[in-house]
PDB file of C-alpha atoms in Angstrom:
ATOM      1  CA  UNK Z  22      26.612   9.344   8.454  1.00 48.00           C
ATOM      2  CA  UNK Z  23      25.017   6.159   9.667  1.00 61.00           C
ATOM      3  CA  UNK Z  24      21.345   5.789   9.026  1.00 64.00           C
ATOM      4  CA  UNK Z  25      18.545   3.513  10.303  1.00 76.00           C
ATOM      5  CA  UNK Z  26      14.956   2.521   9.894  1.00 89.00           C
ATOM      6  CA  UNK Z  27      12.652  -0.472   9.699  1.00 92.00           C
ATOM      7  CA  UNK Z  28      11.034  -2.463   7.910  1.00 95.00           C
ATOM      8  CA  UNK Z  29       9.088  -5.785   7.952  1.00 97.00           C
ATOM      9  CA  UNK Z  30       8.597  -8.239   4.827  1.00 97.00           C
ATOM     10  CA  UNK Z  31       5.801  -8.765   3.047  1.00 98.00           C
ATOM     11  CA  UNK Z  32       5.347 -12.279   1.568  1.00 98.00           C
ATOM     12  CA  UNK Z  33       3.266 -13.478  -1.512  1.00 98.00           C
ATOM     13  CA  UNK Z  34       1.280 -16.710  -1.925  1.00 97.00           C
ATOM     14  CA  UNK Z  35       4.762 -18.390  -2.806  1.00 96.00           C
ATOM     15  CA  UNK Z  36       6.271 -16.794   0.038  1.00 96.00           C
ATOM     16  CA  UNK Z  37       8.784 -15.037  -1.554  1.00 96.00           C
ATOM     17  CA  UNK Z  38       9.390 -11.224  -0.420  1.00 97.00           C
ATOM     18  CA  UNK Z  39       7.015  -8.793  -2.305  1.00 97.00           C
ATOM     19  CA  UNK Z  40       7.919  -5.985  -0.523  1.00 98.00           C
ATOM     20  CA  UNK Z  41       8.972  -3.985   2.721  1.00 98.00           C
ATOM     21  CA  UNK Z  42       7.205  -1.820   4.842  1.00 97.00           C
ATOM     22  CA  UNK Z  43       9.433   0.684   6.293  1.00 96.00           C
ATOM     23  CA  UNK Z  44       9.276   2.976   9.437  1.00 93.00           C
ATOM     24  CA  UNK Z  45      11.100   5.676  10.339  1.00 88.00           C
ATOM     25  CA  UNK Z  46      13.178   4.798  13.595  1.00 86.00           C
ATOM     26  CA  UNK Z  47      15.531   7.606  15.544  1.00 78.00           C
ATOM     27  CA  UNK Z  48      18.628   6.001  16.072  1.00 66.00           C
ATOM     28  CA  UNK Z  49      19.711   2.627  17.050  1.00 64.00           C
ATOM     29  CA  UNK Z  50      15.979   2.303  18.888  1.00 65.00           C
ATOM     30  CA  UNK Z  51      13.785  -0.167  16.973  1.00 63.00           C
ATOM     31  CA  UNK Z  52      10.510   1.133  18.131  1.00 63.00           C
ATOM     32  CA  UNK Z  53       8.153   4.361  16.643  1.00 63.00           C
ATOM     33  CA  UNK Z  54       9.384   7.724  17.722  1.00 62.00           C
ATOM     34  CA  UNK Z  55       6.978   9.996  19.662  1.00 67.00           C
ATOM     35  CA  UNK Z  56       6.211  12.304  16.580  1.00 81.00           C
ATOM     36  CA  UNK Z  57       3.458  12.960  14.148  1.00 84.00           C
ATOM     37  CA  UNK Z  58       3.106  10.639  11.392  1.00 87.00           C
ATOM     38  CA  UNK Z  59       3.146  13.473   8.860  1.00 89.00           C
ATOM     39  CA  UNK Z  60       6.562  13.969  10.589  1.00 88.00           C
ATOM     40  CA  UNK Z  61       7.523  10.644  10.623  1.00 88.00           C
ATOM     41  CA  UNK Z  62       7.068   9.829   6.783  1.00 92.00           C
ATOM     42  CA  UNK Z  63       8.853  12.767   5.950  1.00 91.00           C
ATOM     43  CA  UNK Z  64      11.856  12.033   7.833  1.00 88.00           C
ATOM     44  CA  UNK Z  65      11.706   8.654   6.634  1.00 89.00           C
ATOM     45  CA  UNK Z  66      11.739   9.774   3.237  1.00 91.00           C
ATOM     46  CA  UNK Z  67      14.147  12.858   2.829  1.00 87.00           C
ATOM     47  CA  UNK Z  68      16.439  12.111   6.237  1.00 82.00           C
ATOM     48  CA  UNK Z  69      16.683   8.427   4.671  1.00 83.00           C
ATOM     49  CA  UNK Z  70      17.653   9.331   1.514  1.00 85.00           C
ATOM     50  CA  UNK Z  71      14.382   7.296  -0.292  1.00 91.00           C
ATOM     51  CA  UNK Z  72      14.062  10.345  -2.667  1.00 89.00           C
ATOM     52  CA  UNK Z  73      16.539   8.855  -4.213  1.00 89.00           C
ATOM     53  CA  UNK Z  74      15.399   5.162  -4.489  1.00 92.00           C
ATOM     54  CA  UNK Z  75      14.559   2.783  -1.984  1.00 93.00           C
ATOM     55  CA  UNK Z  76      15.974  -0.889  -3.402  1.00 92.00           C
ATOM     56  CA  UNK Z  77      18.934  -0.016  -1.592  1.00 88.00           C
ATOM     57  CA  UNK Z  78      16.770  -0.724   1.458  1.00 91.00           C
ATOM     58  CA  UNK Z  79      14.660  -3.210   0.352  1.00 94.00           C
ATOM     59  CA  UNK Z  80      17.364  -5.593  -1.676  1.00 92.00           C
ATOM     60  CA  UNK Z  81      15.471  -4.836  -5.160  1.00 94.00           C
ATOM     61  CA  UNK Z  82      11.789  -5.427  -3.890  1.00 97.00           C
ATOM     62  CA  UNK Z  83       9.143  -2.846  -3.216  1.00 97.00           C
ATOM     63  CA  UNK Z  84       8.721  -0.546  -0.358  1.00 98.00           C
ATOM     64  CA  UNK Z  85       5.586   0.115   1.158  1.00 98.00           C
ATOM     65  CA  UNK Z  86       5.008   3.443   2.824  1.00 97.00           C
ATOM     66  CA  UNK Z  87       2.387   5.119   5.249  1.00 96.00           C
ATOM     67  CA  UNK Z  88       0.775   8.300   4.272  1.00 97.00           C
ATOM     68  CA  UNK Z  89      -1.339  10.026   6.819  1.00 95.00           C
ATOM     69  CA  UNK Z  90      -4.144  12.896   5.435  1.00 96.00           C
ATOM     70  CA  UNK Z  91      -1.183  15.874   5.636  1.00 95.00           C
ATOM     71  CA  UNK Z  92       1.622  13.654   4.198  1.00 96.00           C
ATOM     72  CA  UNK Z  93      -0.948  13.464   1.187  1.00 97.00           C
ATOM     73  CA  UNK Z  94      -2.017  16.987   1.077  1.00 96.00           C
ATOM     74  CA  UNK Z  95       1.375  18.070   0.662  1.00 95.00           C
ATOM     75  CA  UNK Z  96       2.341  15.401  -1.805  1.00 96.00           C
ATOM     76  CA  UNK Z  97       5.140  13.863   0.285  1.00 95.00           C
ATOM     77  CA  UNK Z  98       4.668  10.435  -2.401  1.00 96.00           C
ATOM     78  CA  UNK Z  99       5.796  12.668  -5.261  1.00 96.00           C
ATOM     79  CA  UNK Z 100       9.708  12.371  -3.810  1.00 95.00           C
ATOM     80  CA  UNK Z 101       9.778   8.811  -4.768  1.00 97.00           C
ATOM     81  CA  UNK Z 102       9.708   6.878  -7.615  1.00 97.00           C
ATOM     82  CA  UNK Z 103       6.339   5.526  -8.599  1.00 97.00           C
ATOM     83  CA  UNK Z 104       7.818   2.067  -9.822  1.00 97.00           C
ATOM     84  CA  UNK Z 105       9.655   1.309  -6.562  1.00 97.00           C
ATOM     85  CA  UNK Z 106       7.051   2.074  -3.717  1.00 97.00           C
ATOM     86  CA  UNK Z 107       3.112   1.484  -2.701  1.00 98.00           C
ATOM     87  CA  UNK Z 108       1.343   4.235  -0.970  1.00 98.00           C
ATOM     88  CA  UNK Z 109      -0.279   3.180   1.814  1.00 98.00           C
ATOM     89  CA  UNK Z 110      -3.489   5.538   2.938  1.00 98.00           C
ATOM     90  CA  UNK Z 111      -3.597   5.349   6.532  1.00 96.00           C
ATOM     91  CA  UNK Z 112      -6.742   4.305   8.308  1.00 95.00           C
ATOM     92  CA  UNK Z 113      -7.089   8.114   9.653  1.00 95.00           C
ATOM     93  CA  UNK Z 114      -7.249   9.588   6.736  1.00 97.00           C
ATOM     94  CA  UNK Z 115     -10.924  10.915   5.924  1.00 96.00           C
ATOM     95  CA  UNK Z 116     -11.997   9.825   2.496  1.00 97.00           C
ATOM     96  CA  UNK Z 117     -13.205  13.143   1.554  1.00 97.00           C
ATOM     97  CA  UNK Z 118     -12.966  14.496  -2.194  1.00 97.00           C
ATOM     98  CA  UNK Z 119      -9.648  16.463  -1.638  1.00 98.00           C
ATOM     99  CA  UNK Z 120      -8.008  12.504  -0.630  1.00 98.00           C
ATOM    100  CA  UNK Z 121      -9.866  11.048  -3.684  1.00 98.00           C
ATOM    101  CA  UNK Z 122      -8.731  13.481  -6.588  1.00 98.00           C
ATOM    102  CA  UNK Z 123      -5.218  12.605  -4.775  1.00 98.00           C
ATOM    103  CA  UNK Z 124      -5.272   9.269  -5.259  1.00 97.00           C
ATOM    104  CA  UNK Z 125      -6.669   9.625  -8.695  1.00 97.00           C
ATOM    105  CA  UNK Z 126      -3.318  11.732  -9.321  1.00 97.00           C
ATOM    106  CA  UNK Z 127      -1.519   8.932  -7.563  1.00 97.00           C
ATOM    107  CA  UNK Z 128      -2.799   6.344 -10.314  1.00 96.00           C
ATOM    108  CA  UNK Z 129      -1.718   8.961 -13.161  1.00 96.00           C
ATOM    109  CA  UNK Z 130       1.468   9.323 -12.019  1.00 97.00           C
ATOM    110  CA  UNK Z 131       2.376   4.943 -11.687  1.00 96.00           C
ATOM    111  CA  UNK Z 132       1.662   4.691  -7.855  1.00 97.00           C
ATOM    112  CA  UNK Z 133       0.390   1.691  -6.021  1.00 97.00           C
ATOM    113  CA  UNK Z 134      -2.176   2.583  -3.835  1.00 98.00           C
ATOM    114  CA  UNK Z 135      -2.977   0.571  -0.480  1.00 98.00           C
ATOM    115  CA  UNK Z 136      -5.837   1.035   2.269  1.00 98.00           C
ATOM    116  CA  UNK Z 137      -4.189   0.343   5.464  1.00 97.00           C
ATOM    117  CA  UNK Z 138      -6.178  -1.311   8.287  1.00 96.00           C
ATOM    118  CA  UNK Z 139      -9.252  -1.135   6.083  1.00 97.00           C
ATOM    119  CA  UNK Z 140     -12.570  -0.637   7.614  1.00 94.00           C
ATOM    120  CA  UNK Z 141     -15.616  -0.384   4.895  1.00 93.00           C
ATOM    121  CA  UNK Z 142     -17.792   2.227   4.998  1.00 92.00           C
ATOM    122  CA  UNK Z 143     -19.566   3.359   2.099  1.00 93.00           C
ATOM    123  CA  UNK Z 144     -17.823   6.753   1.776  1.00 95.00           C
ATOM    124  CA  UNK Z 145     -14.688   4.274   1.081  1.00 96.00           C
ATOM    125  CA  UNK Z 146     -17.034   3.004  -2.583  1.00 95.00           C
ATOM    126  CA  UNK Z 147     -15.055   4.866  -4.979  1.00 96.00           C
ATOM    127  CA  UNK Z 148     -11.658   4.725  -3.821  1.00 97.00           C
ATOM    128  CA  UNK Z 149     -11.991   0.923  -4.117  1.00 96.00           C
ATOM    129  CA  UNK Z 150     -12.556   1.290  -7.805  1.00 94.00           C
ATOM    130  CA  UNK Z 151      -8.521   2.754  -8.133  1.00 95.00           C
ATOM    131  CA  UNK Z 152      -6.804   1.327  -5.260  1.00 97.00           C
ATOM    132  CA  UNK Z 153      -4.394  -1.805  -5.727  1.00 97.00           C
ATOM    133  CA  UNK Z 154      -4.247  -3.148  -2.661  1.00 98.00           C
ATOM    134  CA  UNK Z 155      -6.553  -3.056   0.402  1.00 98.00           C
ATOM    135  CA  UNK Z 156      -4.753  -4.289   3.761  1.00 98.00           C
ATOM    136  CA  UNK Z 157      -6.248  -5.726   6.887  1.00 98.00           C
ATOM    137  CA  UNK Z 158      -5.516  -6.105  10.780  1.00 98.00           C
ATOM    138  CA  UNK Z 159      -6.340  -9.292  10.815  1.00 98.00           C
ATOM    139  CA  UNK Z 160      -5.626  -8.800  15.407  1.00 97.00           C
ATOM    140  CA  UNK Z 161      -8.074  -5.652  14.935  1.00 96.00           C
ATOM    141  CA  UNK Z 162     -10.584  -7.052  12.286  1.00 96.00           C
ATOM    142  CA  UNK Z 163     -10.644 -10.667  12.231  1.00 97.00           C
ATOM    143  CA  UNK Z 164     -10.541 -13.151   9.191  1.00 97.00           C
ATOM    144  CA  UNK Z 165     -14.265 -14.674  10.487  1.00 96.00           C
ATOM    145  CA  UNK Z 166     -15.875 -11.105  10.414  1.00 96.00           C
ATOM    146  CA  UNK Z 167     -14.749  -9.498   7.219  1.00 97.00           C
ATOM    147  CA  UNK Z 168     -16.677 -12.172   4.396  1.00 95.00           C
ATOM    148  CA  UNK Z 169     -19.075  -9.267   3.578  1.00 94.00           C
ATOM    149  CA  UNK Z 170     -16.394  -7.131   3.115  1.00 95.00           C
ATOM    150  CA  UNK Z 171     -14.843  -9.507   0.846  1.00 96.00           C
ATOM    151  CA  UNK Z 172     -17.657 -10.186  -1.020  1.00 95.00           C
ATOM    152  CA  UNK Z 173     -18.082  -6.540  -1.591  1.00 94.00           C
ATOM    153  CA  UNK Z 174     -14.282  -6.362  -2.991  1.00 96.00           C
ATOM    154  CA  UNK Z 175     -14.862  -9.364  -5.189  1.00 95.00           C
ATOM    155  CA  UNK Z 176     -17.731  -7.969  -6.859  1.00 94.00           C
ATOM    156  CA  UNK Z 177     -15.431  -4.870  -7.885  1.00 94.00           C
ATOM    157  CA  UNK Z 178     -12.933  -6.795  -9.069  1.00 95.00           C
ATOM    158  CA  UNK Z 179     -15.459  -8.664 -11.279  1.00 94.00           C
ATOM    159  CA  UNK Z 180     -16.564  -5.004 -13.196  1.00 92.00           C
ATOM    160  CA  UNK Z 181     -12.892  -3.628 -13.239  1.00 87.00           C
ATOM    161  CA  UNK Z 182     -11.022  -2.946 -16.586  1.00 87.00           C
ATOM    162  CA  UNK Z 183      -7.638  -3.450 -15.094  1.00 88.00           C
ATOM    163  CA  UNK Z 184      -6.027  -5.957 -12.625  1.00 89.00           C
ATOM    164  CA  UNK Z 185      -7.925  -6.674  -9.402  1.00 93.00           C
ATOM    165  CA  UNK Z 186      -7.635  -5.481  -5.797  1.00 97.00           C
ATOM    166  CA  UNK Z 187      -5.122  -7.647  -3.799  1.00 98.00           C
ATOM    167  CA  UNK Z 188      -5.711  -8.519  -0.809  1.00 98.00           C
ATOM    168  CA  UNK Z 189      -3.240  -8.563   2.519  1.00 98.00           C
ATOM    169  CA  UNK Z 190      -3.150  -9.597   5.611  1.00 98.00           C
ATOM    170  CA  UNK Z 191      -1.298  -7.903   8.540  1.00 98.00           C
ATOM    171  CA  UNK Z 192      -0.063  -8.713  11.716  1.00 97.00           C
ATOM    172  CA  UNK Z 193      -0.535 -12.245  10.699  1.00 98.00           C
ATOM    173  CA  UNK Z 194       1.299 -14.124  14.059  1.00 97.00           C
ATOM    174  CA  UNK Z 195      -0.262 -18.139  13.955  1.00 98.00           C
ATOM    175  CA  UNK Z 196      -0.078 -20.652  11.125  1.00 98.00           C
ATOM    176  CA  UNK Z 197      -3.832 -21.469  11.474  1.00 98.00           C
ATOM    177  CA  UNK Z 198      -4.543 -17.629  10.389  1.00 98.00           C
ATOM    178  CA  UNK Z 199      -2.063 -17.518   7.657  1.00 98.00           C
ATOM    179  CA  UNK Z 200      -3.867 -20.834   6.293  1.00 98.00           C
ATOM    180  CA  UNK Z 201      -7.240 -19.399   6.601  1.00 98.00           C
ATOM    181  CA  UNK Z 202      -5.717 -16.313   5.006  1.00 98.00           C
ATOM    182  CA  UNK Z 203      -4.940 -18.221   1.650  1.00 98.00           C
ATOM    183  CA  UNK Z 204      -8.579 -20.146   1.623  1.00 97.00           C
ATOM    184  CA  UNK Z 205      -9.619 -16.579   1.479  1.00 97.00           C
ATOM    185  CA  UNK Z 206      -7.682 -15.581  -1.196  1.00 96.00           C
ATOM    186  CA  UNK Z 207      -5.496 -13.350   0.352  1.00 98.00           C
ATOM    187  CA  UNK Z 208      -2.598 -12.500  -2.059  1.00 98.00           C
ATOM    188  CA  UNK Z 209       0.263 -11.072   0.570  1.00 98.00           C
ATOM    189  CA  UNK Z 210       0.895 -11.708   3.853  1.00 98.00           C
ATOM    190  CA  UNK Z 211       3.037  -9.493   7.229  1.00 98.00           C
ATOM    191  CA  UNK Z 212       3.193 -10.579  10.440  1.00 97.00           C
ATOM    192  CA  UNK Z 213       5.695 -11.688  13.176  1.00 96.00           C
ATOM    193  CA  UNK Z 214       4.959 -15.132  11.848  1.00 97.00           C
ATOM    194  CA  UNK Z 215       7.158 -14.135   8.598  1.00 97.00           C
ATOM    195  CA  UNK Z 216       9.482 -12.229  10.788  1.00 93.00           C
ATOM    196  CA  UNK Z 217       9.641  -8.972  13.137  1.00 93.00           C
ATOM    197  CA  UNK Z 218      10.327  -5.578  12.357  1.00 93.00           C
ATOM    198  CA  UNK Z 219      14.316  -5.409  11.850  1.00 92.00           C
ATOM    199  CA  UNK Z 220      16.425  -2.474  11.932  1.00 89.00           C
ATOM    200  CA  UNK Z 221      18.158  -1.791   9.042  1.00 87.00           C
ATOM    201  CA  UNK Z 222      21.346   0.435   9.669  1.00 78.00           C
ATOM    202  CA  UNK Z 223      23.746   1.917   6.227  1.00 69.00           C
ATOM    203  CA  UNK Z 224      25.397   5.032   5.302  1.00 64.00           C
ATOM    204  CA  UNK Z 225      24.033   7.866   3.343  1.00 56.00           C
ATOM    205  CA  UNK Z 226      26.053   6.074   0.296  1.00 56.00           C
ATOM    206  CA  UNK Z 227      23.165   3.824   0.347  1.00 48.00           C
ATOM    207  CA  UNK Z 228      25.456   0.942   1.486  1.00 45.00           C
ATOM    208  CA  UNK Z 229      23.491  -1.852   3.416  1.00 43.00           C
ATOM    209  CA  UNK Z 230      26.034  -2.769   6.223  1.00 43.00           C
ATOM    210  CA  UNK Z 231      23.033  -4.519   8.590  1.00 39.00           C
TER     211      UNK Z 231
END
């Protein structure tokens, strides 16, 4: 049975692939299904066959994965392997104590965890204290207007006992924002400038043939 999805690269300061992000697809259409996202990650996961690993889809590197507020709730991250994948919290999802003592679990248990499309609000404090990786939009929130979020990261990284928050840029689609990326001190880097969203087609042998 042939299988397909997406994904898009994710490049470090050297600009060698960190990871994937992947995204469920229905058949040979590259483009996001009209279903929920809760939906959507769990037929990326289980129809895809990432319960049992993803480096068969990503050539060896990480996968990155979204998780809306339900996908959480019902612990959709604990079919994959905590070494092979970051959790990415979806902007929707409300940072209430439920998602917290989640994402503390998701720390226990070896998981990366990302804020997607980050936008700070103070309710978002003490999830920055666990979290890996925080992402930005850089189309949606601009490199010029998020310093003050920066400095706020920064001064957490400074107090933590364990490696800092990175720092990545997405949708990243001119060289002169990638450049100003890196004079921030952005650490990874997505965007049609690295290379669009490909389709990635194999059988449920977990055989790459595309």
């Amino acid at each position: 049975m042939d299988i397909n999805l997406g994904r898009q690269r994710v490049i470090g300061r050297d600009a060698e692939v960190f990871a994937y992000e992947l995204f469920y697809r229905e058949g040979s259409n590259n483009s996001f299904p009209h279903i929920c996202s809760n939906k959507a990650t769990e037929r990326l996961i289980i129809n895809n066959g990432l319960d049992g690993g993803v480096y068969h889809v990503t050539n060896g590197s990480k996968a990155m994965i979204n998780f809306c507020e339900k996908s959480l709730l019902k612990g959709l991250f604990k079919e994959l392997r905590p070494e092979e994948v970051v959790v990415e919290i979806l902007e929707t999802v409300n940072p209430t104590d439920e998602i917290y003592n989640i994402c503390c679990e998701l720390l226990s248990m070896g998981y990366e965890v990302a804020l997607d499309d980050f936008h700070y609000n103070e309710k978002w404090d003490r999830f920055l204290n666990i979290v890996s990786m925080v992402k930005f939009d850089v189309i949606e929130t601009p490199l010029e207007t998020i310093s003050h979020i920066l400095d706020k990261i920064n001064m957490i990284n400074a107090t933590l006992k364990r490696p800092r928050i990175k720092l990545l840029a997405e949708k990243v689609e001119t060289s002169d924002v990638y450049e100003k990326a890196k004079e921030m001190n952005f650490d990874y880097f997505q965007g049609f400038l690295f290379g669009h969203t490909e389709l990635v087609s194999y059988d449920y042998k977990q055989v790459i043939t595309a």
